[in-house]
Each structure stands twice: as structure tokens, then as C-alpha cells.
Tab-separated table of C-alpha atoms and ligand atoms in Angstrom:
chain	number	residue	atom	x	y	z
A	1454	UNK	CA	8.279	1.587	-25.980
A	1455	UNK	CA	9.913	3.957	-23.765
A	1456	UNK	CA	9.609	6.584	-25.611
A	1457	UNK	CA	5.966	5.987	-25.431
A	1458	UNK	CA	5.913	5.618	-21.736
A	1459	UNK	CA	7.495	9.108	-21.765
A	1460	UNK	CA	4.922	10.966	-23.692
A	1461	UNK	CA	1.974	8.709	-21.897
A	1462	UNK	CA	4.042	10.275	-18.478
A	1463	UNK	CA	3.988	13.796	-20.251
A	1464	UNK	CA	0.646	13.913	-21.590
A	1465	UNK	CA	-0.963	12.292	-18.275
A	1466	UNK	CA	0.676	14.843	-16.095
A	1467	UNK	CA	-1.338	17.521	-18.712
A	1468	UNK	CA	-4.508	16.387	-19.208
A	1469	UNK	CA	-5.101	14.735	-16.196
A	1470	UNK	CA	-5.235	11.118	-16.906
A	1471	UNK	CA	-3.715	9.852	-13.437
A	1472	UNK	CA	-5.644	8.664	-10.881
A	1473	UNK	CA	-5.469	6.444	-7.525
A	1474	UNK	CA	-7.124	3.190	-7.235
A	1475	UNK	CA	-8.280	2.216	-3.698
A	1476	UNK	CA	-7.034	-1.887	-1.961
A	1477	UNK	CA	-9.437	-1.881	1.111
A	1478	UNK	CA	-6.957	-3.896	4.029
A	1479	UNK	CA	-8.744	-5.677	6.181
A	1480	UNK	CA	-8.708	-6.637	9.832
A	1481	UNK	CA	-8.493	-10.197	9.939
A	1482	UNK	CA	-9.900	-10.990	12.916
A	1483	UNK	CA	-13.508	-9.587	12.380
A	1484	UNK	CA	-13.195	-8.621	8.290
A	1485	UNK	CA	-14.026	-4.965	8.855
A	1486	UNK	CA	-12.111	-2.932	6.637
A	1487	UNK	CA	-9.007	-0.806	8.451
A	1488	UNK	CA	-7.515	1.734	6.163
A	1489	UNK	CA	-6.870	1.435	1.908
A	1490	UNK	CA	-3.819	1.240	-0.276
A	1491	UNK	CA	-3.956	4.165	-2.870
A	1492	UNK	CA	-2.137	2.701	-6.067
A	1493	UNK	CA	-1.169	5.011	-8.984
A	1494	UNK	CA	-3.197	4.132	-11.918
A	1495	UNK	CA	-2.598	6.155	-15.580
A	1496	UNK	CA	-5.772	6.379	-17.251
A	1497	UNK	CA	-5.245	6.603	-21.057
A	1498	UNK	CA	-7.723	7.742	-23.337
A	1499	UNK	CA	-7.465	4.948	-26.127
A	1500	UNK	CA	-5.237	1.863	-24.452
A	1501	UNK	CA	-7.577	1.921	-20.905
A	1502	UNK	CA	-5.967	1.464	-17.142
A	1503	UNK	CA	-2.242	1.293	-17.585
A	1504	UNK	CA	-0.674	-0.159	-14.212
A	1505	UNK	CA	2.408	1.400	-12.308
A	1506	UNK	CA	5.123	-0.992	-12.797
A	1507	UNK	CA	6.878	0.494	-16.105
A	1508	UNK	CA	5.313	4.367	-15.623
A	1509	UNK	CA	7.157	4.582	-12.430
A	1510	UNK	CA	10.690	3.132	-13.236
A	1511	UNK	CA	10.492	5.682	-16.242
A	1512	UNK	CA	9.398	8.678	-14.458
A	1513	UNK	CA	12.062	7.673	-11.762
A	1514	UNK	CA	14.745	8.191	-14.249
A	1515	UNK	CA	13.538	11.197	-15.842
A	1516	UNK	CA	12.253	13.120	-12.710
A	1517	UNK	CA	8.455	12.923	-13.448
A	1518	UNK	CA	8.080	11.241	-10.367
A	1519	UNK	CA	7.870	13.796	-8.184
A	1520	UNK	CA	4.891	15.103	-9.959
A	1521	UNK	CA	3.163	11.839	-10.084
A	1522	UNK	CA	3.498	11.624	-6.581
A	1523	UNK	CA	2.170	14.959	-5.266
A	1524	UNK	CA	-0.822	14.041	-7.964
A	1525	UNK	CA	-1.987	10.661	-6.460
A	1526	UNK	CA	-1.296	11.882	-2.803
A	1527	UNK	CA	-3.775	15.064	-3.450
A	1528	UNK	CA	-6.411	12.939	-4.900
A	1529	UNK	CA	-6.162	10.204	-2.376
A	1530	UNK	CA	-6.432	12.229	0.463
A	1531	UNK	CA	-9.595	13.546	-1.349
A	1532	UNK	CA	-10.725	10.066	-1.664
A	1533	UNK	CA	-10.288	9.177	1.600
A	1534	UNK	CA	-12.425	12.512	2.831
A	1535	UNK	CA	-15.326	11.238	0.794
A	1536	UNK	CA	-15.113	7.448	2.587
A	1537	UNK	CA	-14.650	9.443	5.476
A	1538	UNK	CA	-17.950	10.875	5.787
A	1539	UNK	CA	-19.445	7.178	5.421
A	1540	UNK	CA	-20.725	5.476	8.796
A	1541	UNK	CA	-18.148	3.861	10.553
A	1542	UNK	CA	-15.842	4.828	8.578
A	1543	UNK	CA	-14.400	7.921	9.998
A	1544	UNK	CA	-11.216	6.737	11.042
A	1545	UNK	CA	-10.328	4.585	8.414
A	1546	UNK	CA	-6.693	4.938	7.091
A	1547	UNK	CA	-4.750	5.693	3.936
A	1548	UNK	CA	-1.416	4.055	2.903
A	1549	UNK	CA	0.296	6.208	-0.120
A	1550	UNK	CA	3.350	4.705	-1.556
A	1551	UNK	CA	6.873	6.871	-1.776
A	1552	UNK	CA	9.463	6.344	-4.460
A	1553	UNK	CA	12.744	7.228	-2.911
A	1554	UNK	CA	12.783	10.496	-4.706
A	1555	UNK	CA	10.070	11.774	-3.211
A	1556	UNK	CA	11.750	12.245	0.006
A	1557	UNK	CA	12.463	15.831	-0.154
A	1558	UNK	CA	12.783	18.375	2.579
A	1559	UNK	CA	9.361	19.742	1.659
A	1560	UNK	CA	7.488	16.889	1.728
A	1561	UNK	CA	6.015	17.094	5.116
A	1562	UNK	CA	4.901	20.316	5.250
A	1563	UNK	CA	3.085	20.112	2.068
A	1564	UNK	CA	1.737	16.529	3.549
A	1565	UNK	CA	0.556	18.390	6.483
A	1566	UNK	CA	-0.946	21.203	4.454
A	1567	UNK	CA	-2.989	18.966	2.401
A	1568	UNK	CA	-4.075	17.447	5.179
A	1569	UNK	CA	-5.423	20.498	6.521
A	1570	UNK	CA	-7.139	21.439	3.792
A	1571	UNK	CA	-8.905	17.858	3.663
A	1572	UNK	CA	-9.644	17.860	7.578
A	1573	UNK	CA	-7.717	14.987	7.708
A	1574	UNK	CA	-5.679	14.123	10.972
A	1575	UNK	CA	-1.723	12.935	10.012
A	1576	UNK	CA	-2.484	9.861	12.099
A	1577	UNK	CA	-4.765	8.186	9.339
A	1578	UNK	CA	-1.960	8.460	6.887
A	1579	UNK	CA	0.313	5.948	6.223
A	1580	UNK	CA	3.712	6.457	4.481
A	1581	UNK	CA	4.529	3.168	2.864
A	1582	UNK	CA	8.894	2.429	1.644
A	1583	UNK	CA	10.024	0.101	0.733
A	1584	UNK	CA	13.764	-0.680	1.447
A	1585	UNK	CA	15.140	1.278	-1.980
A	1586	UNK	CA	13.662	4.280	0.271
A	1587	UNK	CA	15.972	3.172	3.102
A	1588	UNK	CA	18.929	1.742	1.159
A	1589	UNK	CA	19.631	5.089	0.381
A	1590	UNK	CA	20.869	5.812	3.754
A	1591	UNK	CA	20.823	9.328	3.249
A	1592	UNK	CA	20.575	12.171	5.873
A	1593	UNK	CA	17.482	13.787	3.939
A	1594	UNK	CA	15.561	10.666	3.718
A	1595	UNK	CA	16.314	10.167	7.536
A	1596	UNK	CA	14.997	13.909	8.571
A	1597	UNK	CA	11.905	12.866	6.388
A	1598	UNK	CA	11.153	9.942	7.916
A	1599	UNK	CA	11.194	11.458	11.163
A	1600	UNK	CA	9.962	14.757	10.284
A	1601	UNK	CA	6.790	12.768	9.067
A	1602	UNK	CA	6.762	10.311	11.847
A	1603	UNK	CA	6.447	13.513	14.572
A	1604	UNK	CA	3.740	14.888	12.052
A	1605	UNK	CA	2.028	11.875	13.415
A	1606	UNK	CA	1.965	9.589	10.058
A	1607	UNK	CA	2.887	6.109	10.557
A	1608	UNK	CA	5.525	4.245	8.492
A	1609	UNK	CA	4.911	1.077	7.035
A	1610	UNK	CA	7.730	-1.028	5.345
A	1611	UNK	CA	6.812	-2.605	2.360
A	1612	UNK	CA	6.879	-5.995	0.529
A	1613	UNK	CA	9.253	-7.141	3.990
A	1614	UNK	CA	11.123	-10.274	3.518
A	1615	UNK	CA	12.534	-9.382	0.125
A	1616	UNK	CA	15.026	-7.235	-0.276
A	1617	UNK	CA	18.737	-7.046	1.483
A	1618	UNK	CA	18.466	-6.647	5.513
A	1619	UNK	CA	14.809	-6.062	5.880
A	1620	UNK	CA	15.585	-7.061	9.957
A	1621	UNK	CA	17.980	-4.078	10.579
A	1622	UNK	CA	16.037	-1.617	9.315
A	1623	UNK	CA	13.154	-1.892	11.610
A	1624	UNK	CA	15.856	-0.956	14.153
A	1625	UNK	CA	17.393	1.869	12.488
A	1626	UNK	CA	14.228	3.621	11.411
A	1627	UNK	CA	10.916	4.255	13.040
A	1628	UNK	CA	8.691	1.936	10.849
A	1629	UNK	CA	5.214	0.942	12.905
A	1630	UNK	CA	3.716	-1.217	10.438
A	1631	UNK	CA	5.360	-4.288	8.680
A	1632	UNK	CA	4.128	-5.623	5.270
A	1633	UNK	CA	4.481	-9.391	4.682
A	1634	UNK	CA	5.428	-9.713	0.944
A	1635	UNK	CA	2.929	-11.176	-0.952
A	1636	UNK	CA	5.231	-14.076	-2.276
A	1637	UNK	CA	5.346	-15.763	1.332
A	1638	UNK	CA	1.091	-15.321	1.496
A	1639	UNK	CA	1.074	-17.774	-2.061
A	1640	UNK	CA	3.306	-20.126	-0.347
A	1641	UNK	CA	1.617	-20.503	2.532
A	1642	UNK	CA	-0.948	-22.409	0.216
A	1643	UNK	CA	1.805	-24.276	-1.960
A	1644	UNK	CA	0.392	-27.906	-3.328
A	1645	UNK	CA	4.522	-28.843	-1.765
A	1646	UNK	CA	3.946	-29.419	1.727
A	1647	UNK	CA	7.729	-28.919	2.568
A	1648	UNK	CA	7.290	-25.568	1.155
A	1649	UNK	CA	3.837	-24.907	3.001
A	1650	UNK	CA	5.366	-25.275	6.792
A	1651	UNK	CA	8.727	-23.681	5.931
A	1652	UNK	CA	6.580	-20.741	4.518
A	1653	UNK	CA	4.254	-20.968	7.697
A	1654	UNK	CA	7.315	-20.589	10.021
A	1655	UNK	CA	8.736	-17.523	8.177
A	1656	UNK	CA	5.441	-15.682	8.095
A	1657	UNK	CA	5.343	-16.671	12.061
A	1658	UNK	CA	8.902	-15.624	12.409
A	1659	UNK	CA	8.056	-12.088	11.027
A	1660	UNK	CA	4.957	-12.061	12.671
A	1661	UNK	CA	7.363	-12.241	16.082
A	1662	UNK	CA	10.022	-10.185	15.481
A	1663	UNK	CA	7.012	-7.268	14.287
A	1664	UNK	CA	5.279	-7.836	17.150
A	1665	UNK	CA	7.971	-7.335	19.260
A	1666	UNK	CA	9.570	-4.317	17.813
A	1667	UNK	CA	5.703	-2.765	18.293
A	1668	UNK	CA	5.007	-2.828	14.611
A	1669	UNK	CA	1.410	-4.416	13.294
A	1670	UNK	CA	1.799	-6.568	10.341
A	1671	UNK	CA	-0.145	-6.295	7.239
A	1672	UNK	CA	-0.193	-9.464	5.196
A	1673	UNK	CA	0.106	-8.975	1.366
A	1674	UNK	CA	-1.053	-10.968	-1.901
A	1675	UNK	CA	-4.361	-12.668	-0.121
A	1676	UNK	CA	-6.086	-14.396	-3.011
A	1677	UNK	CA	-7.787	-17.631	-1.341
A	1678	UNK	CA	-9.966	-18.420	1.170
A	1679	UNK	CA	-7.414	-21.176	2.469
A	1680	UNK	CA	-4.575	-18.138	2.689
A	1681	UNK	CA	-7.152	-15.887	4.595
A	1682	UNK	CA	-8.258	-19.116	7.323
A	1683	UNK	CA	-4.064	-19.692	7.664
A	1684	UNK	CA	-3.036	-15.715	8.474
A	1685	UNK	CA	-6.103	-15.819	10.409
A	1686	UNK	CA	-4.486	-18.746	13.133
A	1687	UNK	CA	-1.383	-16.839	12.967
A	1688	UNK	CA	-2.019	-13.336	15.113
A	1689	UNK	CA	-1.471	-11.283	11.972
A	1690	UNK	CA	-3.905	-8.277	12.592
A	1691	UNK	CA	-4.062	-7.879	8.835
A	1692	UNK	CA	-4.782	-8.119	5.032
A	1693	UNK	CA	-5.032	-7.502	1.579
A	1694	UNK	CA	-5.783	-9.175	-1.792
A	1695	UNK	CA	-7.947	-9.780	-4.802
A	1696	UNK	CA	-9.858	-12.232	-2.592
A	1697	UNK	CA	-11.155	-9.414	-0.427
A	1698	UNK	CA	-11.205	-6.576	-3.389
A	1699	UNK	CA	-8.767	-5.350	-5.884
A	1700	UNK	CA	-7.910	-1.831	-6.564
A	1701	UNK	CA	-10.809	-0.304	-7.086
A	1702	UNK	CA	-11.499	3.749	-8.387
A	1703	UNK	CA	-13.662	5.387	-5.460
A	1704	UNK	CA	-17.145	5.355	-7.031
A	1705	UNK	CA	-16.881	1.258	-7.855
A	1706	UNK	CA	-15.448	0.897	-4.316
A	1707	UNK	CA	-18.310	2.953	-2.424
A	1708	UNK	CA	-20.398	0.027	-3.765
A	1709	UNK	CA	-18.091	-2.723	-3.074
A	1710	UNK	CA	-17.793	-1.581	0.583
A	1711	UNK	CA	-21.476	-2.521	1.443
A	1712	UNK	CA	-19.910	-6.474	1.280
A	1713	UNK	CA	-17.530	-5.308	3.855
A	1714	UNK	CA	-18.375	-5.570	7.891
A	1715	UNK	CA	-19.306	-2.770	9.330
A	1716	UNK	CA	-19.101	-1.525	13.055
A	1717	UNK	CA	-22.819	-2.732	14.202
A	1718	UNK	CA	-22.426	-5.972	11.395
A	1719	UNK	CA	-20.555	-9.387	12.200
A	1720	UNK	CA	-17.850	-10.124	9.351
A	1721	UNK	CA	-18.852	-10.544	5.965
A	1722	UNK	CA	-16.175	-11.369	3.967
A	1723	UNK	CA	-16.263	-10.447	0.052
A	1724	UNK	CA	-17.346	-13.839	-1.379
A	1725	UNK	CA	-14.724	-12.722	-4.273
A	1726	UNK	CA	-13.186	-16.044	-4.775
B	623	C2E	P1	2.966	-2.657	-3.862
B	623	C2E	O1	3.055	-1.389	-3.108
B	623	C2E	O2	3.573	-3.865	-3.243
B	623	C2E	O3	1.438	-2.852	-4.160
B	623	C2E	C1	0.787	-4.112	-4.183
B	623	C2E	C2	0.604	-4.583	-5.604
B	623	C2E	O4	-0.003	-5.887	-5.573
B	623	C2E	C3	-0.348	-3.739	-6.439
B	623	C2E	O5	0.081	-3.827	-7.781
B	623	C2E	C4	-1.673	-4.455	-6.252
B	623	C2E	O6	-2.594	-4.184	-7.302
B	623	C2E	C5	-1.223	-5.870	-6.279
B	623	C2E	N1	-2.113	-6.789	-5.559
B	623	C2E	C6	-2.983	-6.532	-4.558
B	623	C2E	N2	-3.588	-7.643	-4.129
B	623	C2E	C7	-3.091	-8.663	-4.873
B	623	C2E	C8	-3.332	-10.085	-4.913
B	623	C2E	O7	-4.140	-10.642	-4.171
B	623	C2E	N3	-2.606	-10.799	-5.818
B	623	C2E	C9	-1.716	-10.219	-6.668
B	623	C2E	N4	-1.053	-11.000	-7.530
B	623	C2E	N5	-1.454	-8.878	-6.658
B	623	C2E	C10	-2.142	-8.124	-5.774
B	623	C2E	P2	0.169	-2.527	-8.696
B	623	C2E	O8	-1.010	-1.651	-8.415
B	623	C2E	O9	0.410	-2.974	-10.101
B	623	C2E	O10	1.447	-1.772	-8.144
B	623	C2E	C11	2.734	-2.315	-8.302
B	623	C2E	C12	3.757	-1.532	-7.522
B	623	C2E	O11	3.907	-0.221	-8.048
B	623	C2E	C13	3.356	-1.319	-6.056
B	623	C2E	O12	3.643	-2.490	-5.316
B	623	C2E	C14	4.241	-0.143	-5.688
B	623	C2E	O13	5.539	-0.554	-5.418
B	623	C2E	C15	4.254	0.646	-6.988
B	623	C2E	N6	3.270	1.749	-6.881
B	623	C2E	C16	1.917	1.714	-7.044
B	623	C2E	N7	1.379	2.946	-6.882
B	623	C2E	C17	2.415	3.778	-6.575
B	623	C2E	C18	2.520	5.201	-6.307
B	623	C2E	O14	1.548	5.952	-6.267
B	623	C2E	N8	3.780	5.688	-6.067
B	623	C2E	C19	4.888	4.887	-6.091
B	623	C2E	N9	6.089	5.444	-5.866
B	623	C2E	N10	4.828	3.566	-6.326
B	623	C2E	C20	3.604	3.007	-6.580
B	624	CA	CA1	2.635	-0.712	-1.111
B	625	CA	CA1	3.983	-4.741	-1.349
């Protein structure tokens, strides 16, 4: 099976099989659609959309990351020049996901010159980590961070609440966007009512301390109607799930963002559910 993975990894990189898949996130106060998620899909000729879970813990260990990486960040920044040139969409933002590895001294500069050549402005880019990125405590991944922060991109901490010490790393590095795993969105809709308030007083709790370390949250995993009326009461600016769209590859999301508000249109929300 790994083996497999490997060649899928090798003969992706070659012929060109990986591709990003857009999440539109979604202000939750008026449903108009803020920025996208660009997930790492691997497009294989005979077994269809392979999804990143296994690909990247493989290509972590053998160093095809890297590659991967600079692939779905070229073609996402691509993407997001074509939704660019949609109306009201010309500021929309981009979060690209980084495996710890891919926090080389280079990265930056080759971030900025692909953004260049897109005509793309480092503030609509979003650099989401997750706390593996972090963990690593190194001095590189530090000079990254802030090499790319003073390039202008924001940081956005992933799946928060999770891991070990989530808190003290929103002091230590300069994250400006928090995102709310997506395992305390499901249990704020629990059928155990002990489990429903405890999970609404975390998700407030996070909610605070974001708020007041001047990061905006981003809440993860939205799949119901009843999650999406709850974040809404809770001053979480906002979200993403299969309720509003799942990953989508750009020419099925062009459609799919007609459902969407628009500047000059009152919310619509994707009737998805
Ligand atoms: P993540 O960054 O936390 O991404 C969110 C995951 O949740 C995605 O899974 C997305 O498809 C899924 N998701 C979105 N909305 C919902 C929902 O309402 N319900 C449920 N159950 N799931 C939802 P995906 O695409 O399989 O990606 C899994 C993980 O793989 C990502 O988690 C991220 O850590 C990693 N990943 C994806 N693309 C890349 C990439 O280009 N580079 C790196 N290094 N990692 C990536
Ligand atoms: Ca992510
Ligand atoms: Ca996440």
C-alpha cells in the first residue's frame, strides 16, 4: 500500500495529476464568501480523486513534499487570479496549507515571486500551520514565519484546540487568524446536552482569547444549518463546511459561487443541507 502511495507520489509529480481543490469560507454574518482553502487533491487516472491524508504523511517521509507543495501553491495562486477577475471578488483570499518541511529559507521569496507574476498582493494569502509547524521550535521555521508575515501574508493556526499548548503559541508567534477545529463545531450540535453547553463555552472561550490577541477566528467542520445559526450568536466572523460547499476544482466552483452573496446581494446561503 505504501509502496503504491510512493509511485502514485512519483508518477503524479510527472504527469501532472495534482491539483488544488477550492473550500469557499464564509463570513458569517452576511454569507458572502471571504477567501478559499486550497486543499491538495491527487488526481489519478484509473482510481479518481485520491484525498491528502495518506499522500502527505508519505511524501513527508520521503521528501516529496516539498514538491507537492510548490505544485498546489503555483496552481492556487492561479486559481485565485481567475476568481479574482470575477465581480466582487477582487479581494477575496487564499489559505494554502504548509507541512513543516516546507519551511525553508527560500520559501518567501519564491512566495513573493509567484505572487508577482500572478498580480497578486501578499496580503490575500494566507499561510495556514498547524502546531507540528510550530512544535518544531526551530530558528528557520521562526525567520519564515516572520519573513512571510513582513511579506504581508497572514498566518492562520490550524485545527486550534487540538494539539499540545495551542494557547502559548499565539503568544510566541505572529498568527492573525485562529481556526476552531472542526471537532468542537460537531459538538456544538451533540443530541447530549451536557456536551452541547460545555462545547458552546469552549468555542466562546477561544472565540475570547482570539479576539483579544487580535486574531479573527475561522470556524471549521460546518455541516448543519443548526451549527451555522449557533457560530452565528457567538461573534465568530467565520466559516467553513460541506453545508456551505465542499472542496470544489475551480471550474465546478465558478458555478457554485453564483449561490453565494455577493456585494450588491443580501445573504444567500448554499441550501446544501
Ligand atoms: P485541514 O487543513 O484541517 O483541512 C480541512 C479538512 O476538512 C479537509 O480535508 C476538508 O475537505 C475537510 N472538510 C471541510 N469541510 C468539512 C465538513 O463540513 N465536514 C467534514 N467532515 N470535513 C470537512 P482534506 O481535504 O481531506 O484534507 C485533510 C488534511 O490534509 C487537511 O486538513 C490538511 O491538514 C492536509 N492538507 C490538505 N491539503 C494540503 C496541502 O496542500 N499541503 C499540506 N501540507 N497539507 C494539506
Ligand atoms: Ca487547513
Ligand atoms: Ca483544520
Amino acid at each position: 500500500k505504501r509502496l503504491e502511495t510512493e509511485q502514485f507520489i512519483d508518477q503524479g509529480l510527472r504527469n501532472d495529476w495534482f491539483t488544488a481543490h477550492l473550500q469557499p469560507i464564509v463570513s458569517l454574518s452576511d454569507g458572502r464568501v471571504a477567501g478559499f482553502e486550497a486543499l491538495m487533491r491527487l488526481r489519478h487516472p484509473e482510481r479518481g480523486i485520491l484525498p491528502p491524508a495518506e499522500i502527505i504523511g508519505i511524501a513527508e517521509e520521503n521528501g516529496a513534499i516539498g514538491r507537492i507543495g510548490d505544485c498546489i501553491l503555483s496552481k492556487a495562486i492561479a486559481d485565485l487570479a481567475v476568481i479574482s477577475k470575477l465581480d466582487g471578488l477582487a479581494d477575496i483570499y487564499l489559505a494554502v496549507n504548509f507541512s513543516p518541511l516546507q519551511f525553508e529559507p527560500a520559501l518567501p521569496a519564491r512566495l513573493a515571486a509567484l505572487l508577482l507574476e500572478n498580480g497578486i498582493t501578499p496580503a490575500r494569502i494566507v499561510v495556514e500551520i498547524t502546531e507540528a509547524v510550530l512544535m518544531l521550535d526551530s530558528p528557520v521555521v521562526r525567520d519564515v514565519l516572520d519573513a512571510l508575515s513582513e511579506l504581508g501574508c497572514r498566518i492562520a493556526l490550524d485545527d486550534f484546540g487540538t494539539g499540545y499548548s495551542s494557547l502559548s503559541y499565539l503568544n510566541r508567534f505572529p498568527v492573525d487568524i485562529v481556526k476552531i477545529d472542526q471537532s468542537f463545531t460537531r459538538s456544538l450540535s451533540s443530541d447530549q446536552p451536557d456536551v452541547r453547553r460545555k462545547s458552546r463555552m469552549l468555542v466562546e472561550g477561544i472565540r475570547t482569547i482570539s479576539h483579544q490577541m487580535g486574531c479573527a477566528v475561522v470556524a471549521e467542520g460546518i455541516e448543519t444549518t443548526e451549527q451555522w445559526d449557533i457560530l452565528q450568536t457567538m461573534d465568530v466572523e467565520f466559516g467553513q463546511g460541506y453545508l456551505l460547499s465542499r472542496p470544489l476544482p475551480l471550474d465546478a466552483l465558478l458555478e457554485k459561487l453564483d449561490e453565494f452573496a455577493t456585494p450588491d446581494m443580501p445573504a444567500r446561503r448554499a441550501a446544501a443541507s
